Coordinates of N, CA and C in Angstrom, one line a residue:
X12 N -12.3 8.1 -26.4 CA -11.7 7.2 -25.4 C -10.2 7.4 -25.4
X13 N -9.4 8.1 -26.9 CA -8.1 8.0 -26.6 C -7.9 9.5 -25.3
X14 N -8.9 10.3 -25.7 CA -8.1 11.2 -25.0 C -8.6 11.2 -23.7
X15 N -9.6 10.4 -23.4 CA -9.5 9.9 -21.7 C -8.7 9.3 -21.5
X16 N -8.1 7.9 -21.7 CA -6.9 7.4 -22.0 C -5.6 8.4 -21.3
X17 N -5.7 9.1 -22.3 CA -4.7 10.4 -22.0 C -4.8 10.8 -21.0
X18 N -5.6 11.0 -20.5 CA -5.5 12.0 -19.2 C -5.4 11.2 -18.2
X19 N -5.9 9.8 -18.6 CA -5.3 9.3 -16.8 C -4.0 9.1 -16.5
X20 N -3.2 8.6 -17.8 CA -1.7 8.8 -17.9 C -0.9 9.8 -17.5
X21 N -1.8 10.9 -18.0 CA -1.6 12.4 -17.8 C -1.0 12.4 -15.9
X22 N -2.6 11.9 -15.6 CA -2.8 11.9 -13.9 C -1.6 11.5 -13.0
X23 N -1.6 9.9 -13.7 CA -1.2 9.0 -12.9 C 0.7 9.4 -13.0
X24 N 1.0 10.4 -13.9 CA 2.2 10.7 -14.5 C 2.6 12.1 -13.5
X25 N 1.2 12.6 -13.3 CA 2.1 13.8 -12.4 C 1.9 13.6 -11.1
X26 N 1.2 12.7 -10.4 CA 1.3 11.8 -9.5 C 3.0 11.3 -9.3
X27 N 3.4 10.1 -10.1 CA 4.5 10.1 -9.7 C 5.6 11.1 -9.9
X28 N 5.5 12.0 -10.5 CA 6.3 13.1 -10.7 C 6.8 13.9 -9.1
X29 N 5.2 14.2 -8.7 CA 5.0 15.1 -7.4 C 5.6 13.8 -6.9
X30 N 5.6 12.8 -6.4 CA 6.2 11.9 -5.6 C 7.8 11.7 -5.5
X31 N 8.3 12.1 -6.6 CA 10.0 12.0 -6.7 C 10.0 12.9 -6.4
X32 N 9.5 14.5 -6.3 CA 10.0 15.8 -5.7 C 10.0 15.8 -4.1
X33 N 11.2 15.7 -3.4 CA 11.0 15.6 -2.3 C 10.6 16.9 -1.2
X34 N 10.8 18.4 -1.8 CA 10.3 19.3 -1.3 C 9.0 19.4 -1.6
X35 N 8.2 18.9 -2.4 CA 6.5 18.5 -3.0 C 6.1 17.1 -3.4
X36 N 6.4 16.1 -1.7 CA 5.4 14.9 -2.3 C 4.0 15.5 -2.8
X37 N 4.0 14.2 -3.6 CA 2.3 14.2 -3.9 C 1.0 14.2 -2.8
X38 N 1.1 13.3 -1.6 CA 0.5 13.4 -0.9 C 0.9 13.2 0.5
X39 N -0.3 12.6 1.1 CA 0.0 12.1 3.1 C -1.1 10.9 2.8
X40 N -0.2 9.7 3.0 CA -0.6 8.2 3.2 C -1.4 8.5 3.9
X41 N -2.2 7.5 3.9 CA -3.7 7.6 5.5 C -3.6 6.0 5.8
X42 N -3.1 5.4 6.6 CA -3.2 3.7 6.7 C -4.1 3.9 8.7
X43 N -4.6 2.9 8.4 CA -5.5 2.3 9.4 C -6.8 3.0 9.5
X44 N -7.9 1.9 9.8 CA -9.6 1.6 9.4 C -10.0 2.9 10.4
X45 N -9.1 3.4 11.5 CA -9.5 4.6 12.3 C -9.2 6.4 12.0
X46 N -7.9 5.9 11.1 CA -7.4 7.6 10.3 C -8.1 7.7 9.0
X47 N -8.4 6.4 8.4 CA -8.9 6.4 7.3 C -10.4 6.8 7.2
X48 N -11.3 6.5 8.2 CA -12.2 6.8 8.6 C -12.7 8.5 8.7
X49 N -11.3 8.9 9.7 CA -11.4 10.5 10.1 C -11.2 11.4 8.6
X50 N -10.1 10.9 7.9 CA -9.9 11.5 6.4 C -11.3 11.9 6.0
X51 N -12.1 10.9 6.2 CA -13.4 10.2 5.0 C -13.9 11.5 5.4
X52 N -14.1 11.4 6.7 CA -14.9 12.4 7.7 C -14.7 13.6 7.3
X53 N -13.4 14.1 6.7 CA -12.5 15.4 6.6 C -13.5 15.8 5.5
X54 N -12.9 15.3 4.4 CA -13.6 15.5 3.1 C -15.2 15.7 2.6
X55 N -15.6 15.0 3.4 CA -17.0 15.5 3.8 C -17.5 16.6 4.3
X56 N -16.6 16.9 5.3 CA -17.3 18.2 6.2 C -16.8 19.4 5.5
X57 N -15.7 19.2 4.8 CA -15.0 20.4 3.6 C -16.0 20.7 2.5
X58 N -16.1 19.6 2.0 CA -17.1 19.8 0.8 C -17.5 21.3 0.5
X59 N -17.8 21.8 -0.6 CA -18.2 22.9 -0.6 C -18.9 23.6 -1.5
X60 N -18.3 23.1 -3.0 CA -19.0 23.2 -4.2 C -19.3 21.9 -5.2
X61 N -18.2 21.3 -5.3 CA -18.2 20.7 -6.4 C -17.5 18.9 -5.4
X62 N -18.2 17.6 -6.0 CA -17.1 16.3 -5.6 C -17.0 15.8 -6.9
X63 N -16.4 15.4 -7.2 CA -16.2 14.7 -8.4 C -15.3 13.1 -7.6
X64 N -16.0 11.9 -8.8 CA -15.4 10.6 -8.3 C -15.3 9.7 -9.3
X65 N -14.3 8.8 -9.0 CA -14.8 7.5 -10.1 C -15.0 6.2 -8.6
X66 N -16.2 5.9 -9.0 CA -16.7 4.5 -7.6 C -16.9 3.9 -8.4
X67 N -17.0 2.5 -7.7 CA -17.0 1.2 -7.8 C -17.7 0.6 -6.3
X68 N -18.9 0.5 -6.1 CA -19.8 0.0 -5.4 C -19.6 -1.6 -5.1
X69 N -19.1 -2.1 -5.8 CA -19.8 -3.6 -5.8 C -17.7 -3.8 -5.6
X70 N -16.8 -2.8 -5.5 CA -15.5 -3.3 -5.2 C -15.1 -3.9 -4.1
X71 N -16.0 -3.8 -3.0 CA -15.6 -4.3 -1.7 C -16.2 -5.9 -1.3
X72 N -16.9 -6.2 -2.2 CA -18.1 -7.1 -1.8 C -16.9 -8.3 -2.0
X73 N -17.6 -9.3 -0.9 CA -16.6 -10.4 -0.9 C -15.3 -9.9 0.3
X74 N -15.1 -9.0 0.6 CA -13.7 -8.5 0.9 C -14.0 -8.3 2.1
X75 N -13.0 -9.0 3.4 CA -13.3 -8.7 4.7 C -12.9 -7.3 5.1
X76 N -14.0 -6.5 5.3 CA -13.9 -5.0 5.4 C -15.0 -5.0 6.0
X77 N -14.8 -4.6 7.5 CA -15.7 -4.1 8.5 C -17.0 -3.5 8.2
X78 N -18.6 -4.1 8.5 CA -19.4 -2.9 8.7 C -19.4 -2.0 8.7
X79 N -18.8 -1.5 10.0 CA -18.9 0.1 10.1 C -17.8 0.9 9.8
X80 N -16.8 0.1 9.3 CA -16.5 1.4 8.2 C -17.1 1.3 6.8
X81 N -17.7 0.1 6.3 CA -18.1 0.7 5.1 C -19.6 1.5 5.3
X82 N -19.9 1.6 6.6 CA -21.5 2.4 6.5 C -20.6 3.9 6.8
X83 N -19.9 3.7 7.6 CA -19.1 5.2 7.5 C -18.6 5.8 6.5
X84 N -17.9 4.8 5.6 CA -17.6 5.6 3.8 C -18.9 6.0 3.5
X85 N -19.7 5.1 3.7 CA -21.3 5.6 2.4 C -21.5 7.0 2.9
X86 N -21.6 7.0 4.4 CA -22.2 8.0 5.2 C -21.8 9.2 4.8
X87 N -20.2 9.4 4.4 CA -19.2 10.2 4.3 C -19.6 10.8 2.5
X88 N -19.7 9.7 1.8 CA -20.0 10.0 0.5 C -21.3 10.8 0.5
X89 N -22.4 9.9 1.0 CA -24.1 11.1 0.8 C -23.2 12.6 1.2
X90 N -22.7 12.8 3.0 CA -22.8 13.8 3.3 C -22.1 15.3 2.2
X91 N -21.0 14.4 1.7 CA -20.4 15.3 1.2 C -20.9 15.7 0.0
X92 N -21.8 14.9 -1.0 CA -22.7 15.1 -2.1 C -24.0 15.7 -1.7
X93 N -24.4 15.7 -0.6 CA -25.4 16.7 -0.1 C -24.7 17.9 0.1
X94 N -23.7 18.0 0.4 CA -23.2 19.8 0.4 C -23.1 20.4 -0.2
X95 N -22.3 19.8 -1.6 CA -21.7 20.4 -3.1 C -22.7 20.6 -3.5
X96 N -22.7 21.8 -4.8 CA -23.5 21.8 -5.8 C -23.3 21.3 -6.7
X97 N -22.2 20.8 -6.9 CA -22.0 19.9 -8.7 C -21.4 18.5 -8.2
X98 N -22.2 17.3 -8.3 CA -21.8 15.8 -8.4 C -21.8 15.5 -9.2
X99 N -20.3 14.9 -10.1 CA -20.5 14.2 -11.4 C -19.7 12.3 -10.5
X100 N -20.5 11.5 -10.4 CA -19.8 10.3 -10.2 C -20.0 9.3 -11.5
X101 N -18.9 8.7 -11.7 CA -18.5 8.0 -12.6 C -18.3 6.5 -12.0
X102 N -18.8 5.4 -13.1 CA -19.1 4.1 -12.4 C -18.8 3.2 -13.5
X103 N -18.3 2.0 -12.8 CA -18.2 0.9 -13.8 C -19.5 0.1 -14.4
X104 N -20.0 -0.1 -15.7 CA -20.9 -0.6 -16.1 C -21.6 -1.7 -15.3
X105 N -21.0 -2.7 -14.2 CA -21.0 -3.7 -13.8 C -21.7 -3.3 -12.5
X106 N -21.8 -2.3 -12.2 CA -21.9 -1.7 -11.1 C -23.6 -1.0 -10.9
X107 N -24.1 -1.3 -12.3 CA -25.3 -0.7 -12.3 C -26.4 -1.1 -11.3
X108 N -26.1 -2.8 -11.3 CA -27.3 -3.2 -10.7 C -27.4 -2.9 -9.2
X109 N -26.9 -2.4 -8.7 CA -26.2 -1.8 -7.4 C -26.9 -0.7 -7.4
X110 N -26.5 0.1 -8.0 CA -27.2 1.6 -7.9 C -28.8 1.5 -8.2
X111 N -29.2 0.3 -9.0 CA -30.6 0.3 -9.4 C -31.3 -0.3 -8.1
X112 N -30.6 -0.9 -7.3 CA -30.9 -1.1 -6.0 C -31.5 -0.7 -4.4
X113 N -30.8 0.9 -5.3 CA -31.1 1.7 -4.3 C -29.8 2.5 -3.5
X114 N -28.7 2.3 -4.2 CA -27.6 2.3 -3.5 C -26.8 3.7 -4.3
X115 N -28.0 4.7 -3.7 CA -27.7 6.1 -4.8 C -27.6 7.3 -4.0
X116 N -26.6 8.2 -5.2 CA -25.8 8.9 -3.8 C -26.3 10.2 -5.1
X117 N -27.0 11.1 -4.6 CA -27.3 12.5 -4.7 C -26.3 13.5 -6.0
X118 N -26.8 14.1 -7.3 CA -25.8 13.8 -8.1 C -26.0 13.6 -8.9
X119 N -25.4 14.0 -10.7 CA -25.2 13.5 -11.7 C -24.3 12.0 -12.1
X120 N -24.3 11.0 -12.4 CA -23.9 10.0 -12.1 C -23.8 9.4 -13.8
X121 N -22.8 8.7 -14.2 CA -22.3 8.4 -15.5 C -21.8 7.0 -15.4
X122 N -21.9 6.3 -16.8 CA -21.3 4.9 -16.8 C -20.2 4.7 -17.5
X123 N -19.3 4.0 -17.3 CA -18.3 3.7 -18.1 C -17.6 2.3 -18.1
X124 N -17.2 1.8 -19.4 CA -17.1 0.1 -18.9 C -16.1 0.4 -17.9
X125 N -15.2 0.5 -17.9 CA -14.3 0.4 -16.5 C -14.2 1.8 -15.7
X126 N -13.6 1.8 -14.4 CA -12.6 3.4 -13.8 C -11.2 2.4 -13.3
X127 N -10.3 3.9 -13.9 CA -8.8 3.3 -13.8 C -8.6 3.4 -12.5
X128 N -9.1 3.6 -11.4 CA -8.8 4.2 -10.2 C -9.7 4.3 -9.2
X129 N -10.5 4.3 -7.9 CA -11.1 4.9 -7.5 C -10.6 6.2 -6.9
X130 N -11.5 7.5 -6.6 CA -11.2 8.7 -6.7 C -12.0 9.6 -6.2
X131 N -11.8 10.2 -5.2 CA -12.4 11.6 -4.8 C -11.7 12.9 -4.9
X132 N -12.6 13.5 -5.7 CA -12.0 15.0 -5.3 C -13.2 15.9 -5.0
X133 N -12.7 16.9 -4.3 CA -13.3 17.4 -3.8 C -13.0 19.6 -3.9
X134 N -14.0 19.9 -4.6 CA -13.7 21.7 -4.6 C -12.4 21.9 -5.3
X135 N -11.6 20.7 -6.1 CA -10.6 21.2 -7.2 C -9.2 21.3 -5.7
X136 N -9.3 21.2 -4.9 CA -8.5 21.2 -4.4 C -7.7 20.2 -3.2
X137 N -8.2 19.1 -3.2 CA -7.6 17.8 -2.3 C -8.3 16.7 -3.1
X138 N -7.8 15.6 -2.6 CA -7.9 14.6 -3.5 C -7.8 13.3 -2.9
X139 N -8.2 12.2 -3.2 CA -8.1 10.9 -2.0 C -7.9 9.9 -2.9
X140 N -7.0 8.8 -2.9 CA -6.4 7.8 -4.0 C -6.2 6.7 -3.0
X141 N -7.0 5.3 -3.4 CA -6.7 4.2 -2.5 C -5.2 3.9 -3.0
X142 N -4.2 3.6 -1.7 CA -2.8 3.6 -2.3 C -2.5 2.1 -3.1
X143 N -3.9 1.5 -3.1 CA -3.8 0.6 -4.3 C -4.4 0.4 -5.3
X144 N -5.1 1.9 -5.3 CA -6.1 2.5 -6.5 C -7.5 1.2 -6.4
X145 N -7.6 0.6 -5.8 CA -9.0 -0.1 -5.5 C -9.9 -0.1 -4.3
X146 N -9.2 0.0 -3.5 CA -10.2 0.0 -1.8 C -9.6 1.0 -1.3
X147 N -10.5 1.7 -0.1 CA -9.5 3.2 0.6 C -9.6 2.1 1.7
X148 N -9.9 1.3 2.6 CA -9.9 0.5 3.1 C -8.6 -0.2 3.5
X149 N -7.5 -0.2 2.3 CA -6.3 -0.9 2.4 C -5.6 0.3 2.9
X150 N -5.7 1.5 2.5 CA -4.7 3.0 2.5 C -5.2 4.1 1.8
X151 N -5.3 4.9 1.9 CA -5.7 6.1 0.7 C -4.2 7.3 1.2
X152 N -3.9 7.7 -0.6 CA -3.5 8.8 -0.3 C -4.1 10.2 -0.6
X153 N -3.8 11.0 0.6 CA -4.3 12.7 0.7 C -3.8 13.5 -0.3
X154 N -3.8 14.2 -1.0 CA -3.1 14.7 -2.0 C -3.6 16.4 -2.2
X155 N -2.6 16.9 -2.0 CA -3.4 18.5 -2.2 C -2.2 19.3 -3.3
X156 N -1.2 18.6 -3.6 CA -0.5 19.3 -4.7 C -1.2 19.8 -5.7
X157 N -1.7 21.2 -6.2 CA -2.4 21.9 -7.2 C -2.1 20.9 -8.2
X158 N -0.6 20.7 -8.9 CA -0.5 20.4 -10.0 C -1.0 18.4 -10.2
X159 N -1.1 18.3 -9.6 CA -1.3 16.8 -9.6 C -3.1 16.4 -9.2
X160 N -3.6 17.7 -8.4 CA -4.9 17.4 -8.1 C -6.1 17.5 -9.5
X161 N -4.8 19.2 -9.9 CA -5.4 19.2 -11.6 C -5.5 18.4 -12.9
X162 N -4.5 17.7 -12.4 CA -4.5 16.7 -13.7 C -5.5 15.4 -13.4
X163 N -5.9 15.3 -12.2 CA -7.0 14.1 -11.9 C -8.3 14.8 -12.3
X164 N -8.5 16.5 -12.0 CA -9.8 16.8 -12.1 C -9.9 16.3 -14.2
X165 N -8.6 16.6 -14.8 CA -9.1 16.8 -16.0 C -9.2 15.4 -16.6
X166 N -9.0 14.1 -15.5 CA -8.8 12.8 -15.8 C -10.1 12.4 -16.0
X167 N -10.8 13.1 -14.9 CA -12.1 12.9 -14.5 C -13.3 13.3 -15.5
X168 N -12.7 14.8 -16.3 CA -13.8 14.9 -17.1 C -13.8 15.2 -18.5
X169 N -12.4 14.7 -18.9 CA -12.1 13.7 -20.0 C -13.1 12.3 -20.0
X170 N -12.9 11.4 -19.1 CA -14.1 10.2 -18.7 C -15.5 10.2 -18.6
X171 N -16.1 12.0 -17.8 CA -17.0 12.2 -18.0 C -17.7 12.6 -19.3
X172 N -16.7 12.9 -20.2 CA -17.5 13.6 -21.6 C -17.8 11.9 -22.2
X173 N -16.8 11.0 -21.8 CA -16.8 9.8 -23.0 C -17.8 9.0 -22.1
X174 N -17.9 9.3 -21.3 CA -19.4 8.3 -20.5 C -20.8 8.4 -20.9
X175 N -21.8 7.6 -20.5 CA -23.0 7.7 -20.3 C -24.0 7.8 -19.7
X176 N -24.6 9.0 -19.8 CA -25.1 9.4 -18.7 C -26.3 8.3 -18.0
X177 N -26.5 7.8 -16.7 CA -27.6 7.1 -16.4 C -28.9 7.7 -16.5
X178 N -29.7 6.6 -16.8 CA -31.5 7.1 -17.2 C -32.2 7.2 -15.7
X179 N -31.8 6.6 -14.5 CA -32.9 7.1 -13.9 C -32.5 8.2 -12.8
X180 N -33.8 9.0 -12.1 CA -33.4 9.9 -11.6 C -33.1 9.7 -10.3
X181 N -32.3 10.2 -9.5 CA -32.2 9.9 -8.4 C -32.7 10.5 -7.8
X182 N -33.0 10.3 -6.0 CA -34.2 10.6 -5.1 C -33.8 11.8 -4.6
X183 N -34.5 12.9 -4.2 CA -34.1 14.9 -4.2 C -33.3 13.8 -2.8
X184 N -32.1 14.8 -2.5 CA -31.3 14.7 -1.6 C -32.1 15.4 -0.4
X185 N -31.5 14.7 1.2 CA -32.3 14.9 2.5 C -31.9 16.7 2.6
X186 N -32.0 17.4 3.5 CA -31.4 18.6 3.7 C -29.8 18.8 4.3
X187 N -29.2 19.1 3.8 CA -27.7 18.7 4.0 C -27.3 19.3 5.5
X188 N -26.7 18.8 6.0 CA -26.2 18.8 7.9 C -24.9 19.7 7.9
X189 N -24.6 21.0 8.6 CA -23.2 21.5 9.1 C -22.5 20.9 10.1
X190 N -21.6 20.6 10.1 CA -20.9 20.2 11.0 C -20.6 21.1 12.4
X191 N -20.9 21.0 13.3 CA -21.5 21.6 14.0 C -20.3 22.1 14.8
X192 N -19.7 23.3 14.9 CA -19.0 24.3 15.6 C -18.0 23.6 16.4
X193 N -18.5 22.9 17.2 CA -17.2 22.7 18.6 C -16.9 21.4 18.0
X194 N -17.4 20.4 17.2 CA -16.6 19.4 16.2 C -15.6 19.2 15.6
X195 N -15.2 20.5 14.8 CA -13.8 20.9 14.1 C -12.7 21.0 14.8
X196 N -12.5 21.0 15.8 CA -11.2 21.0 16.6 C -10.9 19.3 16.4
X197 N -11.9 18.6 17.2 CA -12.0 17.2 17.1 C -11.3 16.8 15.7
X198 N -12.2 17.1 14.7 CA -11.9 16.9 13.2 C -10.6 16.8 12.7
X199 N -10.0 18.2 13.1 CA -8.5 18.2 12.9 C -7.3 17.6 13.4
X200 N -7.9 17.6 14.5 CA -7.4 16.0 15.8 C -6.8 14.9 15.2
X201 N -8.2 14.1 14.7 CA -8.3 13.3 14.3 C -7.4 13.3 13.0
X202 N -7.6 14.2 12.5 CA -7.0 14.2 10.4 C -5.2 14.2 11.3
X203 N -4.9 14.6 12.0 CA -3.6 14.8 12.6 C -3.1 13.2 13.1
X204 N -3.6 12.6 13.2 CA -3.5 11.6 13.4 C -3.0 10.8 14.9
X205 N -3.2 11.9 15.9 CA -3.3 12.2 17.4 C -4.0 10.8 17.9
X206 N -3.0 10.6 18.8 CA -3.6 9.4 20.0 C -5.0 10.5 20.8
X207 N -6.1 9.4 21.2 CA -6.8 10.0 22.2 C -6.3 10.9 23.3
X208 N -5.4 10.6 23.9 CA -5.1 11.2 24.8 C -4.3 12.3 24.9
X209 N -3.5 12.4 23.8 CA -2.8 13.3 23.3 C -3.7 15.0 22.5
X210 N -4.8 14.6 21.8 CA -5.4 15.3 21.3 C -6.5 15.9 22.2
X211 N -7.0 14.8 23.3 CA -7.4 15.4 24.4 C -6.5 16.6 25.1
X212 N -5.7 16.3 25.8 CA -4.8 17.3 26.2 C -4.6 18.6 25.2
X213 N -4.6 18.2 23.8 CA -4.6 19.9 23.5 C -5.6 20.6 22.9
X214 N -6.6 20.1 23.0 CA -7.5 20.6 23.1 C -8.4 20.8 24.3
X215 N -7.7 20.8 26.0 CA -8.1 20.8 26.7 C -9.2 20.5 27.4
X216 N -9.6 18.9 26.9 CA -10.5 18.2 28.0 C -10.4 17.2 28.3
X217 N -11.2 16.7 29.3 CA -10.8 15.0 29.7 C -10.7 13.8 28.4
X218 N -10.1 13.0 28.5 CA -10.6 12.0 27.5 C -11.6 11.5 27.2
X219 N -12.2 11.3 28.5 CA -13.8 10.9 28.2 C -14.9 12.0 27.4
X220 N -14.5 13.2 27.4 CA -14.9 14.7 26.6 C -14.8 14.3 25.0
X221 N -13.6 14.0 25.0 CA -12.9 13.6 23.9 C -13.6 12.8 23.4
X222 N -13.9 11.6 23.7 CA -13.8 10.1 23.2 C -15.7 10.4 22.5
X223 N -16.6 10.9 23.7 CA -18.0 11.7 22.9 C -17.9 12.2 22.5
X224 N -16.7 13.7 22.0 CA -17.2 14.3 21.0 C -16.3 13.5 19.1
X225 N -15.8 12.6 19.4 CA -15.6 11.6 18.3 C -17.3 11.0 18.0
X226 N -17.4 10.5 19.1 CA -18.8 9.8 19.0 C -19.6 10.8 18.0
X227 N -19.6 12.1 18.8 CA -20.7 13.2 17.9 C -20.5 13.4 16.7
X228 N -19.0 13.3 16.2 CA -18.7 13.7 14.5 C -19.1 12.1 14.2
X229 N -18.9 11.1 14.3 CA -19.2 9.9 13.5 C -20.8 10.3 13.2
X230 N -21.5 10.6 14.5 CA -23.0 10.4 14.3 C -23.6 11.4 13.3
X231 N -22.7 12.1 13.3 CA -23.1 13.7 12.6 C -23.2 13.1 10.8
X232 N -22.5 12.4 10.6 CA -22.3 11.8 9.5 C -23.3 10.2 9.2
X233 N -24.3 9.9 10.3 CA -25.2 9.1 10.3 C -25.1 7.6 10.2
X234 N -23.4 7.5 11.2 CA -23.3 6.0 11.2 C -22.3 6.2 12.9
X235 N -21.9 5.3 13.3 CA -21.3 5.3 15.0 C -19.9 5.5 14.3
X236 N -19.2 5.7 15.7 CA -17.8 5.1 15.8 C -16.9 4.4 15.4
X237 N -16.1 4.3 13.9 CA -15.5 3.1 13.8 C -14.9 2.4 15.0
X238 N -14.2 1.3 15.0 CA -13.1 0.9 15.6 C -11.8 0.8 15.0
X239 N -10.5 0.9 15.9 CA -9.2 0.7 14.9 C -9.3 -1.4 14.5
X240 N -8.4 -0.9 13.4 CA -8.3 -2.5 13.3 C -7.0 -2.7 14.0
X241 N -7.5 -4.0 14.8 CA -7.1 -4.8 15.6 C -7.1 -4.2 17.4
X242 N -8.1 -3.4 17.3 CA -8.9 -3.0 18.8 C -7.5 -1.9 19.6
X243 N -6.4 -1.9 18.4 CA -5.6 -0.7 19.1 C -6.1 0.7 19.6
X244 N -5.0 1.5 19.9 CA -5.4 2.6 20.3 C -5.6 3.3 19.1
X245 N -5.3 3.3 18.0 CA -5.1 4.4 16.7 C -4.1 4.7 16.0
X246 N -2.6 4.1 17.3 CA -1.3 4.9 16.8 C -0.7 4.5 15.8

């Protein structure tokens, strides 16, 4: 435990390190329920070998946080644990009855009384941190600094050695979905953080083109459209 301990210190230390270097922040803030959403979406469709996480299931309950974006996070989590070959998720003991529920995401899966953080990484190389380390719903930050992504991977399995592994097994995963070719422009659109109309234009089609092929990457990930909060445009 001490030297899990250590490593999140480790983490949470080169984190703010990378943050005071002004030629290498640590990351790119993601604020609002519509960019936040596209991020989710990002990291999913990247996926490639490996996600590593510390969740907390039962962190939102109680908490006014939209439907569809929390069916959009879940959506976002299977897809990208259906891609990877290595899932180690890490969970707070409190959280079990949740997962025994049914609320199981494809994966080796571990307990631990608490997580200092929630956390995705993804392929050793990006990284997503709610900017209040509890909901990505409030903010998440993007983080792709090597040196700082590294020290969360080793946060993570420092925690995983000192965990427990769960007894039951989870259900074979469905057959995993590519994101389908003419998507990825959209994708990037979106991660850019582009007004509809704006992102339409350079990617040369109408908005209404646009506004469906959003539709298609939400669906692609097996939940609709978010909405922004507070019915704005996104900006």
């Amino acid at each position: 435990m001490a030297e899990s301990a250590g490593s999140v210190m480790l983490a949470r230390s080169a984190m703010n390190r990378a943050a005071a270097e002004g030629q290498r922040p640590a990351g790119r803030p993601v604020r609002g329920a519509r960019r936040i959403s596209a991020a989710l979406a990002g990291l999913a469709a990247s996926t490639r070998y490996e996600l590593l996480t510390f969740d907390d299931p039962v962190a939102s309950a109680g908490r006014a946080i939209p439907g569809p974006f929390l069916e959009l996070a879940g959506a976002c989590m299977r897809a990208a644990a259906e891609r990877a070959e290595e899932v180690r998720r890490i969970v707070p003991r409190h959280a079990l009855p949740r997962l025994e529920d049914g609320l199981r995401i494809p994966g080796r899966a571990r307990l631990t009384d608490a997580i200092p953080f929630k956390l995705i990484v993804v392929d050793r190389t990006v990284a997503a941190v709610p900017l209040d380390l509890e909901l990505l719903y409030n903010g998440l930050l993007l983080i792709r600094d090597p040196v700082v992504v590294q020290a969360l991977v080793r946060a993570h399995h420092a925690c995983w050695a000192a965990a427990e592994e769960l007894t039951y097994v989870p259900p074979p995963p469905p057959p995993p979905r590519d994101l389908p070719p003419q998507l990825r422009p959209v994708l990037d659109a979106l991660l850019s953080g582009l007004t509809d109309e704006t992102a339409a234009a350079r990617l040369g089609m109408s908005a209404r083109t646009y506004s469906r092929r959003v539709g298609e990457l939400m669906a692609a990930l097996g939940t609709t459209r978010p909405q922004p909060a507070g019915g704005g445009s996104g900006r």
